[in-house]
XYZ file of C-alpha atoms in Angstrom:
609
model
C 146.516 53.663 85.659
C 143.001 53.801 83.133
C 142.814 52.396 79.732
C 142.076 54.923 77.163
C 138.862 53.782 75.653
C 139.375 53.932 71.881
C 136.860 55.818 70.010
C 135.587 55.369 66.616
C 137.518 56.565 63.478
C 136.458 56.523 60.115
C 138.703 54.609 57.579
C 141.225 56.686 55.893
C 139.516 56.355 52.582
C 136.017 56.698 53.646
C 136.031 60.782 52.897
C 137.209 60.236 49.677
C 134.821 57.852 49.275
C 131.741 60.238 50.204
C 132.998 62.970 47.956
C 133.187 60.982 45.060
C 129.479 59.818 45.849
C 128.327 63.410 46.428
C 130.187 64.460 43.370
C 128.642 61.558 41.117
C 125.071 61.638 42.828
C 125.294 65.683 42.374
C 126.197 65.373 38.439
C 123.345 63.161 37.698
C 120.868 64.718 40.043
C 121.330 67.938 38.028
C 121.643 66.156 34.602
C 118.166 64.380 35.583
C 116.686 67.832 36.817
C 118.112 69.511 33.829
C 116.410 67.018 31.423
C 113.304 66.930 33.198
C 112.941 71.032 33.134
C 113.680 71.351 29.265
C 111.109 68.243 28.264
C 108.399 70.044 30.667
C 109.232 73.919 28.720
C 109.287 71.817 25.115
C 105.915 70.360 25.836
C 104.399 73.230 27.819
C 105.183 75.733 25.111
C 103.891 73.643 22.343
C 100.612 72.806 24.135
C 100.011 76.834 24.795
C 97.059 76.258 27.607
C 95.208 79.188 29.007
C 92.925 79.117 31.969
C 88.937 80.222 31.629
C 88.030 80.273 35.355
C 89.259 76.871 36.604
C 89.273 75.209 33.559
C 92.404 74.401 31.739
C 91.999 74.915 28.017
C 93.588 75.046 24.572
C 93.470 78.487 22.333
C 95.320 78.791 19.130
C 95.470 81.093 16.375
C 93.697 79.731 13.234
C 91.995 76.948 15.392
C 88.446 76.732 16.250
C 87.353 78.148 19.987
C 87.132 74.986 22.526
C 84.093 76.303 24.091
C 82.120 79.376 24.412
C 84.111 82.259 26.302
C 81.361 84.559 28.539
C 81.931 88.119 29.886
C 82.319 88.062 33.752
C 81.257 91.386 33.591
C 80.585 94.652 31.194
C 83.266 94.821 28.768
C 83.958 96.514 25.627
C 84.701 94.127 22.545
C 86.452 95.411 19.593
C 84.584 93.191 16.918
C 87.252 92.820 14.494
C 84.685 91.134 12.278
C 82.381 93.653 11.647
C 85.745 96.234 11.712
C 86.548 94.215 8.468
C 83.188 94.461 6.994
C 82.807 98.277 7.075
C 86.332 98.945 6.181
C 85.409 96.624 3.107
C 82.359 98.275 2.311
C 84.152 101.656 2.311
C 87.134 100.474 0.102
C 84.580 99.311 -2.215
C 82.849 102.821 -2.427
C 86.592 104.367 -3.574
C 86.182 104.996 -7.203
C 88.840 103.003 -9.293
C 91.676 105.747 -10.573
C 92.138 106.384 -14.155
C 95.393 107.332 -16.036
C 95.326 108.413 -19.913
C 96.947 106.405 -22.423
C 98.948 108.809 -24.626
C 99.806 106.159 -27.081
C 96.292 104.646 -27.226
C 95.440 106.415 -30.796
C 98.792 105.547 -32.138
C 98.599 102.063 -31.162
C 94.739 101.165 -32.167
C 96.206 102.697 -35.905
C 98.760 100.140 -36.071
C 96.527 97.328 -34.998
C 94.123 98.307 -37.907
C 97.039 98.452 -40.158
C 98.229 95.081 -39.325
C 94.700 93.262 -39.318
C 94.272 95.292 -43.232
C 97.507 94.200 -44.306
C 96.995 90.355 -42.992
C 93.363 90.188 -44.766
C 94.897 91.406 -47.836
C 97.333 88.701 -47.942
C 94.952 85.596 -46.547
C 93.410 83.566 -49.265
C 89.831 83.797 -49.313
C 88.946 80.171 -50.156
C 87.103 78.659 -47.215
C 88.782 75.368 -48.300
C 92.468 76.283 -47.553
C 92.930 74.950 -44.158
C 95.055 77.954 -43.049
C 92.598 80.491 -44.088
C 91.339 81.007 -40.688
C 94.782 80.606 -38.777
C 97.041 83.047 -40.730
C 94.823 86.033 -39.455
C 93.243 86.851 -36.199
C 89.945 87.853 -38.384
C 86.924 85.802 -38.366
C 87.118 83.232 -41.546
C 83.496 84.946 -42.489
C 85.181 88.419 -42.734
C 88.022 87.509 -44.427
C 85.659 85.853 -47.107
C 84.139 89.238 -47.461
C 86.882 91.079 -47.287
C 88.266 89.111 -50.605
C 85.142 88.847 -52.437
C 85.514 92.801 -52.084
C 87.407 94.698 -55.449
C 90.415 96.232 -54.765
C 89.239 100.034 -54.637
C 86.064 99.002 -52.474
C 88.507 97.042 -50.518
C 90.699 100.619 -50.095
C 87.369 102.386 -49.120
C 86.318 100.127 -46.292
C 89.438 100.533 -44.706
C 89.616 104.417 -45.066
C 86.217 104.130 -43.396
C 87.514 101.866 -40.572
C 89.843 104.445 -40.078
C 87.864 107.522 -40.183
C 85.360 105.202 -37.425
C 88.047 104.201 -35.422
C 89.585 107.986 -35.184
C 86.224 109.618 -34.298
C 85.704 106.704 -31.530
C 89.221 107.006 -30.041
C 88.578 110.958 -29.543
C 86.396 110.160 -26.923
C 87.012 109.043 -23.455
C 87.154 105.260 -23.163
C 88.049 103.747 -20.143
C 89.611 100.095 -18.939
C 86.112 97.845 -18.640
C 83.788 99.768 -20.866
C 85.109 98.760 -24.366
C 81.744 97.867 -24.982
C 80.528 101.152 -25.042
C 83.011 102.337 -27.782
C 82.121 98.984 -29.946
C 78.324 99.884 -29.965
C 79.106 103.301 -30.891
C 81.130 101.633 -33.941
C 78.317 99.572 -35.279
C 76.262 102.542 -35.126
C 78.578 105.016 -36.979
C 79.240 102.073 -39.702
C 75.377 101.388 -40.574
C 75.191 105.564 -40.959
C 77.646 105.633 -43.133
C 77.585 102.487 -45.428
C 74.712 100.597 -46.297
C 76.279 97.117 -47.868
C 76.058 94.338 -45.563
C 79.396 92.811 -46.041
C 81.531 96.041 -46.383
C 79.332 96.640 -42.800
C 80.825 93.303 -41.335
C 83.929 94.278 -42.424
C 84.517 97.391 -40.947
C 82.994 96.769 -38.125
C 85.138 94.129 -37.302
C 88.328 95.736 -37.913
C 87.326 98.908 -35.809
C 86.372 96.742 -33.032
C 89.674 94.533 -32.842
C 91.419 97.756 -33.163
C 90.121 100.163 -30.347
C 91.486 100.332 -27.065
C 91.156 102.031 -23.948
C 92.145 105.461 -23.731
C 92.265 105.529 -20.128
C 93.805 102.645 -18.006
C 93.609 101.937 -14.389
C 96.128 102.886 -11.822
C 95.876 100.043 -9.597
C 98.937 101.413 -6.950
C 96.692 104.549 -6.288
C 93.186 103.111 -6.186
C 94.621 100.635 -3.645
C 96.493 103.923 -1.827
C 93.035 105.347 -1.753
C 91.294 102.095 -0.495
C 93.781 101.964 2.226
C 93.219 105.390 3.195
C 89.509 104.989 2.907
C 89.867 101.663 5.357
C 92.416 103.467 7.939
C 89.018 105.955 8.583
C 86.640 103.743 9.639
C 87.269 103.054 13.260
C 87.094 99.723 14.807
C 83.590 98.641 15.623
C 83.330 98.240 19.871
C 80.259 96.469 21.177
C 79.302 96.136 24.845
C 79.109 92.954 25.977
C 77.041 92.322 29.188
C 77.886 90.044 32.090
C 77.011 86.384 30.886
C 77.038 87.467 27.380
C 79.344 85.138 24.635
C 82.123 87.140 23.576
C 83.550 84.658 21.181
C 81.179 81.274 20.549
C 82.816 77.898 20.071
C 83.801 76.976 17.095
C 84.964 80.356 15.833
C 88.464 80.683 14.195
C 90.493 82.566 16.777
C 92.788 85.455 15.409
C 95.973 86.971 17.280
C 93.623 90.005 17.872
C 91.137 87.364 19.822
C 93.832 86.019 21.843
C 95.254 89.791 22.597
C 91.572 91.146 24.306
C 91.041 87.985 25.665
C 94.190 88.294 27.773
C 93.969 92.641 28.204
C 90.357 91.950 29.542
C 91.451 89.110 31.966
C 89.247 86.320 30.177
C 91.744 84.389 29.247
C 95.039 83.900 31.072
C 98.050 81.791 30.476
C 98.182 78.378 32.841
C 99.871 79.194 36.107
C 102.558 77.356 37.080
C 101.192 75.109 39.520
C 99.256 73.755 36.541
C 102.461 72.626 34.821
C 103.161 70.590 38.123
C 101.566 67.410 36.962
C 103.275 67.838 33.634
C 106.819 68.222 35.593
C 106.169 65.600 38.107
C 105.473 62.953 35.353
C 108.887 63.919 33.203
C 110.383 63.439 36.265
C 109.187 60.305 37.146
C 109.900 59.253 33.682
C 113.688 60.406 33.492
C 114.029 58.938 36.801
C 112.919 55.614 35.923
C 115.259 55.750 32.715
C 118.063 56.381 35.062
C 117.353 53.842 37.170
C 117.018 51.412 33.996
C 120.201 52.466 32.817
C 121.974 52.283 35.863
C 120.758 48.996 36.660
C 121.368 47.694 33.108
C 123.873 49.271 31.570
C 125.992 50.349 34.369
C 129.257 51.382 32.212
C 127.146 53.995 30.330
C 125.758 54.805 33.740
C 129.187 55.991 35.022
C 130.022 57.854 31.989
C 128.889 61.378 32.466
C 130.137 62.150 28.481
C 127.580 59.293 27.532
C 124.657 60.099 29.928
C 124.878 63.778 28.521
C 124.614 62.675 25.388
C 121.907 60.374 26.277
C 119.696 63.363 27.702
C 120.638 65.626 24.567
C 119.448 62.832 21.934
C 115.736 62.829 24.124
C 115.494 66.467 24.058
C 116.429 66.943 20.559
C 114.259 64.306 19.538
C 111.001 65.441 21.678
C 112.249 69.110 20.489
C 111.916 67.957 16.669
C 108.669 66.343 17.342
C 107.238 69.045 18.796
C 108.393 71.945 16.606
C 108.105 70.178 13.026
C 104.686 68.437 13.454
C 101.829 70.662 12.410
C 98.276 69.296 12.501
C 98.957 68.201 8.886
C 102.123 66.463 9.123
C 102.205 65.548 12.757
C 102.003 61.269 12.101
C 104.525 61.565 9.526
C 106.822 63.555 11.613
C 106.139 61.178 14.846
C 106.953 58.447 12.665
C 110.411 60.154 11.303
C 111.540 62.146 14.485
C 111.258 59.380 17.281
C 111.999 56.375 15.651
C 115.209 58.313 14.235
C 116.133 59.182 18.079
C 115.678 55.742 19.305
C 117.645 54.171 16.167
C 120.676 56.905 17.588
C 120.372 56.139 20.774
C 120.569 52.100 19.854
C 123.030 52.638 17.940
C 125.193 54.800 20.106
C 124.201 53.651 23.543
C 123.155 50.457 22.890
C 119.812 48.489 22.394
C 118.220 47.955 26.052
C 119.280 51.598 26.628
C 117.163 52.457 23.366
C 114.387 50.296 24.317
C 113.612 52.139 27.848
C 114.369 55.467 26.093
C 111.534 54.845 23.572
C 109.345 54.778 26.179
C 109.862 58.195 27.542
C 109.912 59.562 24.149
C 106.508 58.096 23.028
C 105.175 59.464 26.375
C 106.195 63.029 25.275
C 105.213 62.675 21.944
C 101.620 61.406 23.259
C 101.469 64.614 25.649
C 102.770 67.113 23.039
C 99.930 65.774 20.461
C 96.845 66.521 22.731
C 96.862 63.425 24.423
C 96.274 61.253 21.602
C 96.909 57.976 22.623
C 97.083 57.019 18.416
C 100.773 59.056 18.219
C 102.027 56.849 21.182
C 100.760 53.607 19.359
C 102.704 54.891 16.247
C 105.979 56.313 17.717
C 106.658 53.318 19.663
C 105.722 50.303 17.872
C 107.861 52.391 14.461
C 110.394 53.162 16.931
C 110.798 49.187 18.308
C 110.966 48.269 14.613
C 113.697 50.789 14.256
C 115.725 49.436 17.285
C 115.409 45.909 15.281
C 116.383 47.548 12.244
C 119.567 49.408 12.802
C 121.393 46.746 13.770
C 120.993 45.337 10.282
C 122.021 48.331 8.428
C 125.500 47.815 8.811
C 126.830 47.456 5.950
C 125.382 49.800 3.996
C 124.233 47.158 1.503
C 121.899 46.003 4.331
C 119.821 49.332 4.648
C 117.296 49.055 1.661
C 115.911 45.649 3.666
C 115.959 47.415 6.851
C 114.396 50.696 5.856
C 111.859 48.183 3.857
C 110.960 46.360 6.757
C 110.400 49.896 8.501
C 108.119 50.945 5.724
C 106.316 48.242 6.241
C 105.486 48.229 10.267
C 104.879 52.186 9.885
C 101.847 51.298 7.281
C 100.609 48.467 9.312
C 100.609 50.700 12.125
C 99.033 53.738 9.817
C 96.323 51.643 8.685
C 96.100 50.217 11.903
C 95.431 53.212 14.199
C 93.312 54.950 11.432
C 90.879 51.813 11.564
C 90.139 52.112 15.164
C 89.543 56.032 15.457
C 86.031 57.166 15.134
C 84.441 57.021 11.840
C 87.599 54.704 10.209
C 87.581 51.587 8.949
C 88.920 50.186 5.679
C 86.193 50.987 3.605
C 86.960 54.936 4.720
C 90.655 54.276 4.576
C 91.289 52.624 1.318
C 91.007 56.330 -0.570
C 93.784 57.392 1.606
C 96.197 54.052 1.335
C 98.053 56.343 -1.039
C 98.808 59.116 1.388
C 99.133 56.816 4.287
C 101.832 54.566 2.393
C 103.573 58.159 1.744
C 103.428 59.018 5.678
C 105.045 55.471 6.224
C 108.082 55.546 3.384
C 108.691 58.842 4.257
C 109.310 58.275 7.890
C 111.098 54.999 7.245
C 113.793 56.911 5.042
C 113.807 59.808 7.121
C 114.519 58.152 10.440
C 117.153 55.663 9.092
C 119.072 58.542 7.161
C 118.824 60.908 10.428
C 119.799 58.190 12.624
C 122.666 56.918 10.880
C 124.219 60.448 10.458
C 123.627 61.061 14.059
C 125.586 57.804 14.852
C 128.004 58.471 12.208
C 128.455 62.325 13.670
C 128.429 61.588 17.068
C 130.112 58.703 17.917
C 133.775 59.822 17.963
C 133.273 62.904 20.060
C 131.773 61.113 22.464
C 134.220 58.042 22.319
C 131.944 55.742 21.500
C 132.592 52.971 18.986
C 130.228 51.591 16.499
C 130.009 49.052 13.688
C 130.597 51.273 11.373
C 134.103 52.349 12.738
C 134.845 48.573 13.396
C 134.398 48.059 9.756
C 136.560 51.104 8.954
C 139.030 49.587 11.247
C 138.936 46.084 9.611
C 139.765 47.214 6.186
C 143.337 46.209 5.134
C 143.655 49.998 3.813
C 143.669 51.308 6.894
C 147.122 53.076 7.498
C 148.360 51.131 10.927
C 147.153 47.760 9.258
C 148.639 48.919 5.782
C 152.235 49.923 7.862
C 152.068 46.844 10.014
C 151.817 44.923 6.423
C 154.981 46.366 5.294
C 156.667 46.386 8.176
C 156.043 43.422 10.093
C 154.151 41.281 7.423
C 154.810 37.658 9.196
C 152.804 39.869 12.451
C 150.054 40.942 9.921
C 149.440 37.448 8.887
C 149.526 35.895 12.002
C 147.147 38.823 13.398
C 144.567 37.502 10.302
C 144.799 34.009 11.216
C 143.905 34.828 14.898
C 141.230 37.245 13.648
C 139.868 34.553 11.743
C 139.710 31.946 14.170
C 138.566 34.650 17.070
C 135.706 35.767 14.962
C 134.802 32.343 14.335
C 134.743 31.872 18.415
C 133.089 34.743 18.845
C 130.157 34.218 16.516
C 129.916 30.774 18.148
C 129.418 32.160 21.746
C 127.538 34.990 20.955
C 129.968 37.756 21.733
C 130.634 40.672 19.314
C 132.253 39.091 16.188
C 133.114 42.261 14.876
C 134.801 43.847 17.879
C 136.610 40.479 18.268
C 138.038 40.221 15.042
C 139.416 44.071 14.727
C 140.901 43.761 17.910
C 142.659 40.605 17.081
C 144.246 42.455 13.917
C 145.316 45.321 15.965
C 146.832 43.202 18.878
C 150.247 42.908 17.670
C 150.515 46.336 16.573
C 152.984 46.926 18.960
C 155.988 44.597 16.999
C 156.216 47.169 14.064
C 158.494 48.938 16.471
C 161.246 46.230 16.572
C 159.705 43.978 13.890
C 163.063 41.613 13.553
C 162.960 40.742 17.070
C 160.049 38.378 16.353
C 160.299 34.962 14.766
C 157.539 35.440 12.328
C 159.345 38.544 10.582
C 162.555 37.057 10.429
C 162.159 35.048 7.425
C 159.909 37.881 5.090
C 162.873 40.359 6.196
C 165.683 38.082 5.721
C 167.217 38.241 8.634
C 168.881 36.109 11.645
C 167.525 35.070 15.091
C 168.907 37.935 16.891
C 167.632 36.368 20.220
C 170.378 33.859 19.764
C 173.204 36.237 21.155
C 170.988 37.861 23.237
C 170.792 36.996 27.342
C 166.876 35.393 27.930
C 166.543 38.556 30.500
C 167.074 40.908 27.813
C 164.723 39.020 25.068
C 162.237 38.613 27.087
C 162.126 42.248 28.194
C 162.360 43.102 24.471
C 159.377 40.923 23.379
C 156.975 41.889 26.230
C 157.630 45.446 25.305
C 155.453 45.070 22.463
C 152.136 45.386 24.406
C 153.208 48.677 26.028
C 154.255 50.042 23.081
C 151.189 48.454 20.758
C 149.211 50.368 23.631
C 150.794 53.501 22.667
C 150.530 53.494 18.730
C 147.026 52.119 19.197
C 146.602 55.585 21.330
C 148.523 57.420 18.591
C 146.173 56.097 15.761
C 143.155 56.752 18.159
C 141.987 53.238 17.970
C 138.663 52.811 20.035
C 139.057 52.154 23.750
C 138.011 48.530 23.367
C 140.508 47.631 21.127
C 143.138 49.499 23.087
C 142.159 47.559 26.346
C 142.836 44.364 24.351
C 145.777 45.357 23.086
C 146.997 46.191 26.684
C 145.897 42.833 28.217
C 146.474 40.367 25.273
C 149.461 38.849 26.486
C 148.357 38.046 29.853
C 150.261 37.758 33.051
C 151.525 33.683 32.370
C 155.256 32.699 32.841
C 157.098 33.386 29.398
C 158.318 29.512 29.646
C 160.759 29.390 26.695
C 163.187 32.136 27.987
C 162.989 31.084 31.667
C 163.602 27.457 31.246
C 166.520 28.585 29.179
C 167.821 31.101 31.962
C 167.528 27.898 34.235
C 169.774 25.955 32.240
C 172.151 28.889 31.456
C 172.355 30.018 35.183
C 173.080 26.354 36.575
C 172.940 25.743 40.410
C 171.599 29.938 40.986
C 168.322 30.137 41.474
C 166.143 32.176 38.822
C 162.559 34.136 39.550
C 159.920 34.110 37.489
C 159.691 37.564 37.848
């Protein structure tokens, strides 16, 4: 009988591993592709590239044309500039529309009465400093008026009234008051021969006269708009080879629309975006490989990987959207460092340094391939990453912001100096402006980063320095409860925390996390504080283990580990702290209770577990 050959078979757990591998690999691949697609979209939409023939160039409204646009065939071109000129000429030919001011005569009479009353009350002596300030009449006219006797002054007033009334009966248009003033002079000289009296009458009448017909701006503007609309767009024929839009001319919405309609300007095809997409994919993949190699806990946590992708996309979007031609450097110095600092505070410094390379490259691409922007953002972001670890507590934030400001200023001065036309002589007048950009970038990046860290830490289960400092405060609810219910255990935990913090600091470990974990490692003892010897004296109770069996005592004492884990989860302590609470007791033998059990058992065997 032939022996049946054994066929190779899969290990039992291998399909599970394959499924897990496929799921994890698929999720990472989808995240990488999504991040690449969004980065490519953000940058390409900002660049607004158009294709003319085989060339890919940038045309933006309000910006000069990068080169001459030449007609490839006979086209009809709407000349917007010539059309606007002719429409403005047509609007200029529209006469101004006037409406009659029915109260003009009454108002002019009131003005004349007020001037005459002021003239009669003002002292005539020129030595009085208030003589020319108490009335709007000139000083010499006041002197002439006060030199007249009362009867003559009254005749002058009546003559001024007569002349003003005669002049105001005619049509006086707004802006034509000079003609009325000339008529007043002519009528006054024909009626009065005395020169001082003439000066007083002419002054009173000219200061009182006002237009009887005023401009109606609304009606005039409506008629001008109607005249503009009657002018049809000027269309000129452009022959093959002629320049449609010359290089350097400012582009308008209408220009881009016509270029597109005439197929002289077409958006960049998707195939021209492929190099940008490949570059982004290479950068995103490189970052993923780095995180997998040097930050494996982050790589194995999908929620944190999604946070990393979101921070990168938000940073690039802010840099691209908010950065204009005038504020490009300042926004780059704010957005990119803020994103890098937030990544450093939430996901670690190594990951932030690697992400900075991607962010700086994206900023350079979005800024029309400006090498200076890459230098600025990379240098400022690296300085921000070094500063982010020094802003806890908040009292240390000022030196950190100042150091970031200094780095920003040095980078700005250096980059501007090496550009064409630069140099320290040319930069000296711009030092104040560069200092403002450096300061705004430092302050803005720090505040945005701190806010992002504070807001995003808890939803994504990330333990930050700020959260640990909160937990180390004795007024935290759980510590305060432990202080009141298990005072001996609290005092013991404080002593352990002091020793553990010093030890962690000596070996280069996270001293703050070590201290916080030591403070909370015995929180499970608040369930039964009286069963632990350190609490018996403060609580005034006897040692209850003398009446219990060693096995029961062992179970009660070791149960504080599981209970501490449950309490820590109830109070939402960080996972790092919960892990130390769960593991702090170890798995070694409880020697005291074991030897006590052995002594009580006599010749019987007592298992260690």
